[in-house]
Amino acid sequence: MVLLLCLKIRYPENFFLLRGNHESADITKMYGFYDECKRRTSNGVRTWKLFVDVFNTLPVAATIADKIFCVHGGLSPELKDLSQIKKIQRPTDIPDEGLLADLLWSDPQDNSDKSSSRKDKDLKSKSKSKSKAKFSNDWKQNDRGVSYCFSENVVKNFCANLDFDLIARGHMVVEEGYEFYGRRRLVTIFSAPNYCGEFRNWGAVMNVNKKLMCSFELLKPKKGKK
């Protein structure tokens, strides 16, 4: 994280950092970042708080040449126009529901019907408030405990209505490092091979050239890892 921030400071026009669902006070405490700050720095809690302050200011989406929509999680039933994202006030924590939560937590539906058995999905602690979410075939309940799983039809309509060719997102371990969805209108990119030492997944980095042609560099998992 420190390296990424240093690169952003040194090359502000070349590095762009987007917020993910882990960049919040609650999730950093649940998944080890808070403990790591205490273990590796002399004033751990203060260091952690400074990181959280930075996380709360990060943008949540970006576009490449107005044709590729980049976001950590996915789409939202509330998202009709990109101006809605621009109006999200920062700094802000991540709420339990709504547009911001969906952009960071939602997933494409698993057509193989294996989503309920996936072990790679991080979970959000149960909200104290009652969810007002309304589910449908296009917007199914997400087994992470927050947001939705959206259909191929949602991806198709989003790209058509806002004139995008591709949605690029992360948020999920995929075996080959990248995985297309919805007739190649959406791609999941996961850059950490051997995720958490529990998976044999490859990592991947997507390159986009000046003609908006996408290619992938693969990061091989280490042998002997699960």
C-alpha atoms as a PDB file:
ATOM      1  CA  MET A   1       0.000   0.000   0.000  1.00  0.00           C
ATOM      2  CA  VAL A   2       2.828   2.390   0.835  1.00  0.00           C
ATOM      3  CA  LEU A   3       4.481   1.666  -2.519  1.00  0.00           C
ATOM      4  CA  LEU A   4       1.275   2.429  -4.412  1.00  0.00           C
ATOM      5  CA  LEU A   5       0.836   5.716  -2.571  1.00  0.00           C
ATOM      6  CA  CYS A   6       4.458   6.672  -3.264  1.00  0.00           C
ATOM      7  CA  LEU A   7       3.992   5.937  -6.962  1.00  0.00           C
ATOM      8  CA  LYS A   8       0.830   8.048  -7.008  1.00  0.00           C
ATOM      9  CA  ILE A   9       2.668  10.955  -5.379  1.00  0.00           C
ATOM     10  CA  ARG A  10       5.676  10.688  -7.691  1.00  0.00           C
ATOM     11  CA  TYR A  11       3.744  10.033 -10.911  1.00  0.00           C
ATOM     12  CA  PRO A  12       0.246  11.473 -10.344  1.00  0.00           C
ATOM     13  CA  GLU A  13      -0.692  11.392 -14.038  1.00  0.00           C
ATOM     14  CA  ASN A  14       0.402   7.785 -14.519  1.00  0.00           C
ATOM     15  CA  PHE A  15      -1.019   5.975 -11.480  1.00  0.00           C
ATOM     16  CA  PHE A  16      -4.706   5.934 -10.585  1.00  0.00           C
ATOM     17  CA  LEU A  17      -5.929   4.151  -7.467  1.00  0.00           C
ATOM     18  CA  LEU A  18      -9.527   2.994  -7.082  1.00  0.00           C
ATOM     19  CA  ARG A  19     -11.181   2.028  -3.842  1.00  0.00           C
ATOM     20  CA  GLY A  20     -12.151  -1.575  -3.174  1.00  0.00           C
ATOM     21  CA  ASN A  21     -14.460  -3.110  -0.607  1.00  0.00           C
ATOM     22  CA  HIS A  22     -11.513  -3.782   1.735  1.00  0.00           C
ATOM     23  CA  GLU A  23     -10.648  -0.090   1.959  1.00  0.00           C
ATOM     24  CA  SER A  24     -12.812   0.653   4.979  1.00  0.00           C
ATOM     25  CA  ALA A  25     -12.363   0.705   8.743  1.00  0.00           C
ATOM     26  CA  ASP A  26     -14.580  -2.329   9.380  1.00  0.00           C
ATOM     27  CA  ILE A  27     -13.103  -4.614   6.731  1.00  0.00           C
ATOM     28  CA  THR A  28      -9.477  -3.737   7.490  1.00  0.00           C
ATOM     29  CA  LYS A  29     -10.142  -4.832  11.064  1.00  0.00           C
ATOM     30  CA  MET A  30     -11.809  -8.068   9.965  1.00  0.00           C
ATOM     31  CA  TYR A  31      -9.182  -9.203   7.452  1.00  0.00           C
ATOM     32  CA  GLY A  32      -5.865  -8.370   9.084  1.00  0.00           C
ATOM     33  CA  PHE A  33      -4.748  -4.931   7.892  1.00  0.00           C
ATOM     34  CA  TYR A  34      -5.408  -3.341  11.284  1.00  0.00           C
ATOM     35  CA  ASP A  35      -3.336  -6.028  13.022  1.00  0.00           C
ATOM     36  CA  GLU A  36      -0.560  -5.668  10.450  1.00  0.00           C
ATOM     37  CA  CYS A  37      -0.337  -1.927  11.091  1.00  0.00           C
ATOM     38  CA  LYS A  38       0.023  -2.584  14.825  1.00  0.00           C
ATOM     39  CA  ARG A  39       2.604  -5.299  14.247  1.00  0.00           C
ATOM     40  CA  ARG A  40       4.797  -3.448  11.762  1.00  0.00           C
ATOM     41  CA  THR A  41       4.758   0.145  13.010  1.00  0.00           C
ATOM     42  CA  SER A  42       5.576   1.733  16.350  1.00  0.00           C
ATOM     43  CA  ASN A  43       2.311   3.669  16.471  1.00  0.00           C
ATOM     44  CA  GLY A  44       0.071   1.109  14.822  1.00  0.00           C
ATOM     45  CA  VAL A  45      -3.389   2.430  15.603  1.00  0.00           C
ATOM     46  CA  ARG A  46      -2.504   5.928  14.421  1.00  0.00           C
ATOM     47  CA  THR A  47      -0.954   4.478  11.249  1.00  0.00           C
ATOM     48  CA  TRP A  48      -4.118   2.483  10.598  1.00  0.00           C
ATOM     49  CA  LYS A  49      -6.291   5.566  11.116  1.00  0.00           C
ATOM     50  CA  LEU A  50      -4.190   7.513   8.611  1.00  0.00           C
ATOM     51  CA  PHE A  51      -4.649   4.748   6.047  1.00  0.00           C
ATOM     52  CA  VAL A  52      -8.413   4.733   6.656  1.00  0.00           C
ATOM     53  CA  ASP A  53      -8.489   8.497   6.120  1.00  0.00           C
ATOM     54  CA  VAL A  54      -6.816   7.942   2.751  1.00  0.00           C
ATOM     55  CA  PHE A  55      -9.174   5.086   1.861  1.00  0.00           C
ATOM     56  CA  ASN A  56     -12.186   7.297   2.582  1.00  0.00           C
ATOM     57  CA  THR A  57     -11.029   9.776  -0.074  1.00  0.00           C
ATOM     58  CA  LEU A  58     -10.258   7.320  -2.897  1.00  0.00           C
ATOM     59  CA  PRO A  59     -12.342   7.431  -6.098  1.00  0.00           C
ATOM     60  CA  VAL A  60     -14.500   4.373  -6.777  1.00  0.00           C
ATOM     61  CA  ALA A  61     -14.628   4.240 -10.579  1.00  0.00           C
ATOM     62  CA  ALA A  62     -12.755   5.353 -13.685  1.00  0.00           C
ATOM     63  CA  THR A  63     -13.119   5.230 -17.448  1.00  0.00           C
ATOM     64  CA  ILE A  64     -10.599   4.550 -20.199  1.00  0.00           C
ATOM     65  CA  ALA A  65     -11.274   6.591 -23.349  1.00  0.00           C
ATOM     66  CA  ASP A  66     -14.973   6.640 -22.380  1.00  0.00           C
ATOM     67  CA  LYS A  67     -15.209   3.014 -23.543  1.00  0.00           C
ATOM     68  CA  ILE A  68     -13.989   0.909 -20.610  1.00  0.00           C
ATOM     69  CA  PHE A  69     -15.669   1.280 -17.221  1.00  0.00           C
ATOM     70  CA  CYS A  70     -13.383   0.355 -14.315  1.00  0.00           C
ATOM     71  CA  VAL A  71     -14.718  -0.462 -10.853  1.00  0.00           C
ATOM     72  CA  HIS A  72     -13.786  -2.847  -8.054  1.00  0.00           C
ATOM     73  CA  GLY A  73     -17.066  -4.673  -7.524  1.00  0.00           C
ATOM     74  CA  GLY A  74     -19.701  -4.130 -10.164  1.00  0.00           C
ATOM     75  CA  LEU A  75     -22.985  -2.514 -11.072  1.00  0.00           C
ATOM     76  CA  SER A  76     -25.930  -1.193  -9.091  1.00  0.00           C
ATOM     77  CA  PRO A  77     -29.676  -1.013  -9.769  1.00  0.00           C
ATOM     78  CA  GLU A  78     -29.391   2.648  -8.750  1.00  0.00           C
ATOM     79  CA  LEU A  79     -26.754   3.471 -11.368  1.00  0.00           C
ATOM     80  CA  LYS A  80     -28.320   5.166 -14.391  1.00  0.00           C
ATOM     81  CA  ASP A  81     -25.715   7.804 -15.223  1.00  0.00           C
ATOM     82  CA  LEU A  82     -22.044   8.364 -14.395  1.00  0.00           C
ATOM     83  CA  SER A  83     -22.897  11.751 -12.912  1.00  0.00           C
ATOM     84  CA  GLN A  84     -24.288   9.849  -9.919  1.00  0.00           C
ATOM     85  CA  ILE A  85     -20.803   8.540  -9.161  1.00  0.00           C
ATOM     86  CA  LYS A  86     -19.300  12.010  -9.470  1.00  0.00           C
ATOM     87  CA  LYS A  87     -21.801  13.246  -6.889  1.00  0.00           C
ATOM     88  CA  ILE A  88     -20.658  10.769  -4.216  1.00  0.00           C
ATOM     89  CA  GLN A  89     -19.275  12.939  -1.438  1.00  0.00           C
ATOM     90  CA  ARG A  90     -15.769  12.186  -0.205  1.00  0.00           C
ATOM     91  CA  PRO A  91     -14.341  11.454   2.295  1.00  0.00           C
ATOM     92  CA  THR A  92     -16.871   8.790   3.188  1.00  0.00           C
ATOM     93  CA  ASP A  93     -17.074   5.386   4.807  1.00  0.00           C
ATOM     94  CA  ILE A  94     -18.687   2.561   2.845  1.00  0.00           C
ATOM     95  CA  PRO A  95     -22.387   2.192   3.727  1.00  0.00           C
ATOM     96  CA  ASP A  96     -24.190  -1.134   4.074  1.00  0.00           C
ATOM     97  CA  GLU A  97     -26.329  -0.554   0.978  1.00  0.00           C
ATOM     98  CA  GLY A  98     -26.911   1.824  -1.876  1.00  0.00           C
ATOM     99  CA  LEU A  99     -24.907   2.932  -4.906  1.00  0.00           C
ATOM    100  CA  LEU A 100     -21.485   3.146  -3.254  1.00  0.00           C
ATOM    101  CA  ALA A 101     -21.868  -0.227  -1.542  1.00  0.00           C
ATOM    102  CA  ASP A 102     -22.923  -1.857  -4.822  1.00  0.00           C
ATOM    103  CA  LEU A 103     -20.000  -0.428  -6.797  1.00  0.00           C
ATOM    104  CA  LEU A 104     -17.598  -2.005  -4.301  1.00  0.00           C
ATOM    105  CA  TRP A 105     -19.412  -5.220  -3.336  1.00  0.00           C
ATOM    106  CA  SER A 106     -21.607  -6.515  -6.188  1.00  0.00           C
ATOM    107  CA  ASP A 107     -20.722  -9.515  -8.379  1.00  0.00           C
ATOM    108  CA  PRO A 108     -21.835 -10.990 -11.702  1.00  0.00           C
ATOM    109  CA  GLN A 109     -24.180 -13.925 -11.295  1.00  0.00           C
ATOM    110  CA  ASP A 110     -22.570 -17.352 -11.464  1.00  0.00           C
ATOM    111  CA  ASN A 111     -24.432 -19.136 -14.232  1.00  0.00           C
ATOM    112  CA  SER A 112     -22.986 -22.469 -13.142  1.00  0.00           C
ATOM    113  CA  ASP A 113     -24.886 -22.035  -9.866  1.00  0.00           C
ATOM    114  CA  LYS A 114     -21.733 -22.556  -7.795  1.00  0.00           C
ATOM    115  CA  SER A 115     -21.662 -19.137  -6.179  1.00  0.00           C
ATOM    116  CA  SER A 116     -23.072 -20.374  -2.887  1.00  0.00           C
ATOM    117  CA  SER A 117     -20.142 -22.756  -2.451  1.00  0.00           C
ATOM    118  CA  ARG A 118     -17.318 -20.338  -3.325  1.00  0.00           C
ATOM    119  CA  LYS A 119     -14.771 -20.041  -0.526  1.00  0.00           C
ATOM    120  CA  ASP A 120     -12.917 -17.045  -1.936  1.00  0.00           C
ATOM    121  CA  LYS A 121     -15.626 -14.507  -1.185  1.00  0.00           C
ATOM    122  CA  ASP A 122     -14.996 -12.151   1.688  1.00  0.00           C
ATOM    123  CA  LEU A 123     -18.050 -11.446   3.770  1.00  0.00           C
ATOM    124  CA  LYS A 124     -19.365  -8.276   5.311  1.00  0.00           C
ATOM    125  CA  SER A 125     -20.590  -8.327   8.893  1.00  0.00           C
ATOM    126  CA  LYS A 126     -24.342  -8.180   9.180  1.00  0.00           C
ATOM    127  CA  SER A 127     -25.774  -4.707   9.126  1.00  0.00           C
ATOM    128  CA  LYS A 128     -27.626  -3.479  12.173  1.00  0.00           C
ATOM    129  CA  SER A 129     -30.224  -1.877   9.933  1.00  0.00           C
ATOM    130  CA  LYS A 130     -32.759  -3.811   7.899  1.00  0.00           C
ATOM    131  CA  SER A 131     -31.944  -3.998   4.218  1.00  0.00           C
ATOM    132  CA  LYS A 132     -34.412  -2.427   1.800  1.00  0.00           C
ATOM    133  CA  ALA A 133     -33.017  -4.347  -1.153  1.00  0.00           C
ATOM    134  CA  LYS A 134     -35.491  -5.710  -3.699  1.00  0.00           C
ATOM    135  CA  PHE A 135     -34.312  -8.801  -5.540  1.00  0.00           C
ATOM    136  CA  SER A 136     -35.209 -10.090  -9.014  1.00  0.00           C
ATOM    137  CA  ASN A 137     -33.808 -12.367 -11.712  1.00  0.00           C
ATOM    138  CA  ASP A 138     -31.497  -9.564 -12.832  1.00  0.00           C
ATOM    139  CA  TRP A 139     -30.547  -8.534  -9.288  1.00  0.00           C
ATOM    140  CA  LYS A 140     -30.201 -11.575  -7.051  1.00  0.00           C
ATOM    141  CA  GLN A 141     -29.182 -11.641  -3.408  1.00  0.00           C
ATOM    142  CA  ASN A 142     -25.415 -11.768  -2.916  1.00  0.00           C
ATOM    143  CA  ASP A 143     -24.158 -14.462  -0.545  1.00  0.00           C
ATOM    144  CA  ARG A 144     -21.455 -12.096   0.690  1.00  0.00           C
ATOM    145  CA  GLY A 145     -24.180 -10.606   2.877  1.00  0.00           C
ATOM    146  CA  VAL A 146     -24.278  -7.251   1.076  1.00  0.00           C
ATOM    147  CA  SER A 147     -25.329  -5.894  -2.333  1.00  0.00           C
ATOM    148  CA  TYR A 148     -26.375  -7.944  -5.368  1.00  0.00           C
ATOM    149  CA  CYS A 149     -25.348 -10.429  -8.028  1.00  0.00           C
ATOM    150  CA  PHE A 150     -26.271  -8.938 -11.405  1.00  0.00           C
ATOM    151  CA  SER A 151     -27.175 -10.762 -14.620  1.00  0.00           C
ATOM    152  CA  GLU A 152     -25.719 -10.744 -18.138  1.00  0.00           C
ATOM    153  CA  ASN A 153     -28.755  -8.721 -19.166  1.00  0.00           C
ATOM    154  CA  VAL A 154     -27.785  -5.993 -16.692  1.00  0.00           C
ATOM    155  CA  VAL A 155     -24.277  -5.872 -18.168  1.00  0.00           C
ATOM    156  CA  LYS A 156     -25.657  -5.701 -21.709  1.00  0.00           C
ATOM    157  CA  ASN A 157     -28.049  -2.862 -20.904  1.00  0.00           C
ATOM    158  CA  PHE A 158     -25.464  -0.876 -18.945  1.00  0.00           C
ATOM    159  CA  CYS A 159     -22.953  -1.010 -21.796  1.00  0.00           C
ATOM    160  CA  ALA A 160     -25.607  -0.145 -24.388  1.00  0.00           C
ATOM    161  CA  ASN A 161     -27.133   2.732 -22.431  1.00  0.00           C
ATOM    162  CA  LEU A 162     -23.817   4.354 -21.489  1.00  0.00           C
ATOM    163  CA  ASP A 163     -21.912   3.408 -24.660  1.00  0.00           C
ATOM    164  CA  PHE A 164     -19.246   1.243 -23.015  1.00  0.00           C
ATOM    165  CA  ASP A 165     -17.493  -1.653 -24.718  1.00  0.00           C
ATOM    166  CA  LEU A 166     -16.232  -3.315 -21.541  1.00  0.00           C
ATOM    167  CA  ILE A 167     -16.552  -3.341 -17.763  1.00  0.00           C
ATOM    168  CA  ALA A 168     -13.282  -4.159 -15.975  1.00  0.00           C
ATOM    169  CA  ARG A 169     -13.542  -5.232 -12.337  1.00  0.00           C
ATOM    170  CA  GLY A 170     -11.786  -7.312  -9.684  1.00  0.00           C
ATOM    171  CA  HIS A 171     -13.218  -8.478  -6.340  1.00  0.00           C
ATOM    172  CA  MET A 172     -13.248 -12.240  -7.092  1.00  0.00           C
ATOM    173  CA  VAL A 173     -10.621 -14.955  -7.328  1.00  0.00           C
ATOM    174  CA  VAL A 174     -10.708 -16.452 -10.832  1.00  0.00           C
ATOM    175  CA  GLU A 175      -8.672 -19.541 -11.637  1.00  0.00           C
ATOM    176  CA  GLU A 176      -6.928 -18.259 -14.772  1.00  0.00           C
ATOM    177  CA  GLY A 177      -6.298 -14.742 -13.439  1.00  0.00           C
ATOM    178  CA  TYR A 178      -8.978 -13.209 -15.652  1.00  0.00           C
ATOM    179  CA  GLU A 179     -12.430 -14.304 -16.728  1.00  0.00           C
ATOM    180  CA  PHE A 180     -14.950 -12.867 -19.180  1.00  0.00           C
ATOM    181  CA  TYR A 181     -18.688 -12.656 -18.551  1.00  0.00           C
ATOM    182  CA  GLY A 182     -21.737 -11.548 -20.484  1.00  0.00           C
ATOM    183  CA  ARG A 183     -20.418 -12.180 -24.011  1.00  0.00           C
ATOM    184  CA  ARG A 184     -17.103 -10.526 -23.172  1.00  0.00           C
ATOM    185  CA  ARG A 185     -18.707  -7.275 -22.075  1.00  0.00           C
ATOM    186  CA  LEU A 186     -17.299  -7.726 -18.562  1.00  0.00           C
ATOM    187  CA  VAL A 187     -13.958  -9.049 -17.384  1.00  0.00           C
ATOM    188  CA  THR A 188     -12.890  -9.962 -13.860  1.00  0.00           C
ATOM    189  CA  ILE A 189      -9.159  -9.428 -13.275  1.00  0.00           C
ATOM    190  CA  PHE A 190      -7.441 -10.841 -10.186  1.00  0.00           C
ATOM    191  CA  SER A 191      -3.740 -10.040  -9.878  1.00  0.00           C
ATOM    192  CA  ALA A 192      -2.755 -12.050  -6.778  1.00  0.00           C
ATOM    193  CA  PRO A 193      -1.627 -15.632  -7.587  1.00  0.00           C
ATOM    194  CA  ASN A 194      -1.968 -18.254  -4.827  1.00  0.00           C
ATOM    195  CA  TYR A 195      -4.489 -15.980  -3.113  1.00  0.00           C
ATOM    196  CA  CYS A 196      -3.987 -16.077   0.666  1.00  0.00           C
ATOM    197  CA  GLY A 197      -1.951 -19.265   0.200  1.00  0.00           C
ATOM    198  CA  GLU A 198      -5.228 -21.186  -0.145  1.00  0.00           C
ATOM    199  CA  PHE A 199      -5.763 -21.220  -3.916  1.00  0.00           C
ATOM    200  CA  ARG A 200      -3.857 -22.318  -7.001  1.00  0.00           C
ATOM    201  CA  ASN A 201      -5.146 -19.441  -9.055  1.00  0.00           C
ATOM    202  CA  TRP A 202      -3.064 -17.515 -11.561  1.00  0.00           C
ATOM    203  CA  GLY A 203      -2.788 -13.745 -11.332  1.00  0.00           C
ATOM    204  CA  ALA A 204      -3.325 -11.407 -14.264  1.00  0.00           C
ATOM    205  CA  VAL A 205      -2.720  -7.833 -15.371  1.00  0.00           C
ATOM    206  CA  MET A 206      -4.721  -6.315 -18.220  1.00  0.00           C
ATOM    207  CA  ASN A 207      -2.943  -4.052 -20.708  1.00  0.00           C
ATOM    208  CA  VAL A 208      -4.916  -1.665 -22.921  1.00  0.00           C
ATOM    209  CA  ASN A 209      -3.220  -0.199 -25.990  1.00  0.00           C
ATOM    210  CA  LYS A 210      -4.018   3.055 -27.808  1.00  0.00           C
ATOM    211  CA  LYS A 211      -6.546   1.256 -30.000  1.00  0.00           C
ATOM    212  CA  LEU A 212      -8.263  -0.084 -26.852  1.00  0.00           C
ATOM    213  CA  MET A 213      -7.206  -3.641 -27.614  1.00  0.00           C
ATOM    214  CA  CYS A 214      -6.858  -5.603 -24.376  1.00  0.00           C
ATOM    215  CA  SER A 215      -4.191  -8.194 -23.621  1.00  0.00           C
ATOM    216  CA  PHE A 216      -3.271 -10.027 -20.443  1.00  0.00           C
ATOM    217  CA  GLU A 217      -0.021 -10.761 -18.653  1.00  0.00           C
ATOM    218  CA  LEU A 218      -0.267 -13.853 -16.456  1.00  0.00           C
ATOM    219  CA  LEU A 219       1.409 -14.345 -13.077  1.00  0.00           C
ATOM    220  CA  LYS A 220       2.125 -18.014 -12.493  1.00  0.00           C
ATOM    221  CA  PRO A 221       1.220 -19.538  -9.117  1.00  0.00           C
ATOM    222  CA  LYS A 222       4.039 -21.081  -7.116  1.00  0.00           C
ATOM    223  CA  LYS A 223       4.289 -24.852  -7.095  1.00  0.00           C
ATOM    224  CA  GLY A 224       3.324 -26.595  -3.916  1.00  0.00           C
ATOM    225  CA  LYS A 225       0.668 -24.035  -3.046  1.00  0.00           C
ATOM    226  CA  LYS A 226      -2.952 -24.980  -2.917  1.00  0.00           C
END
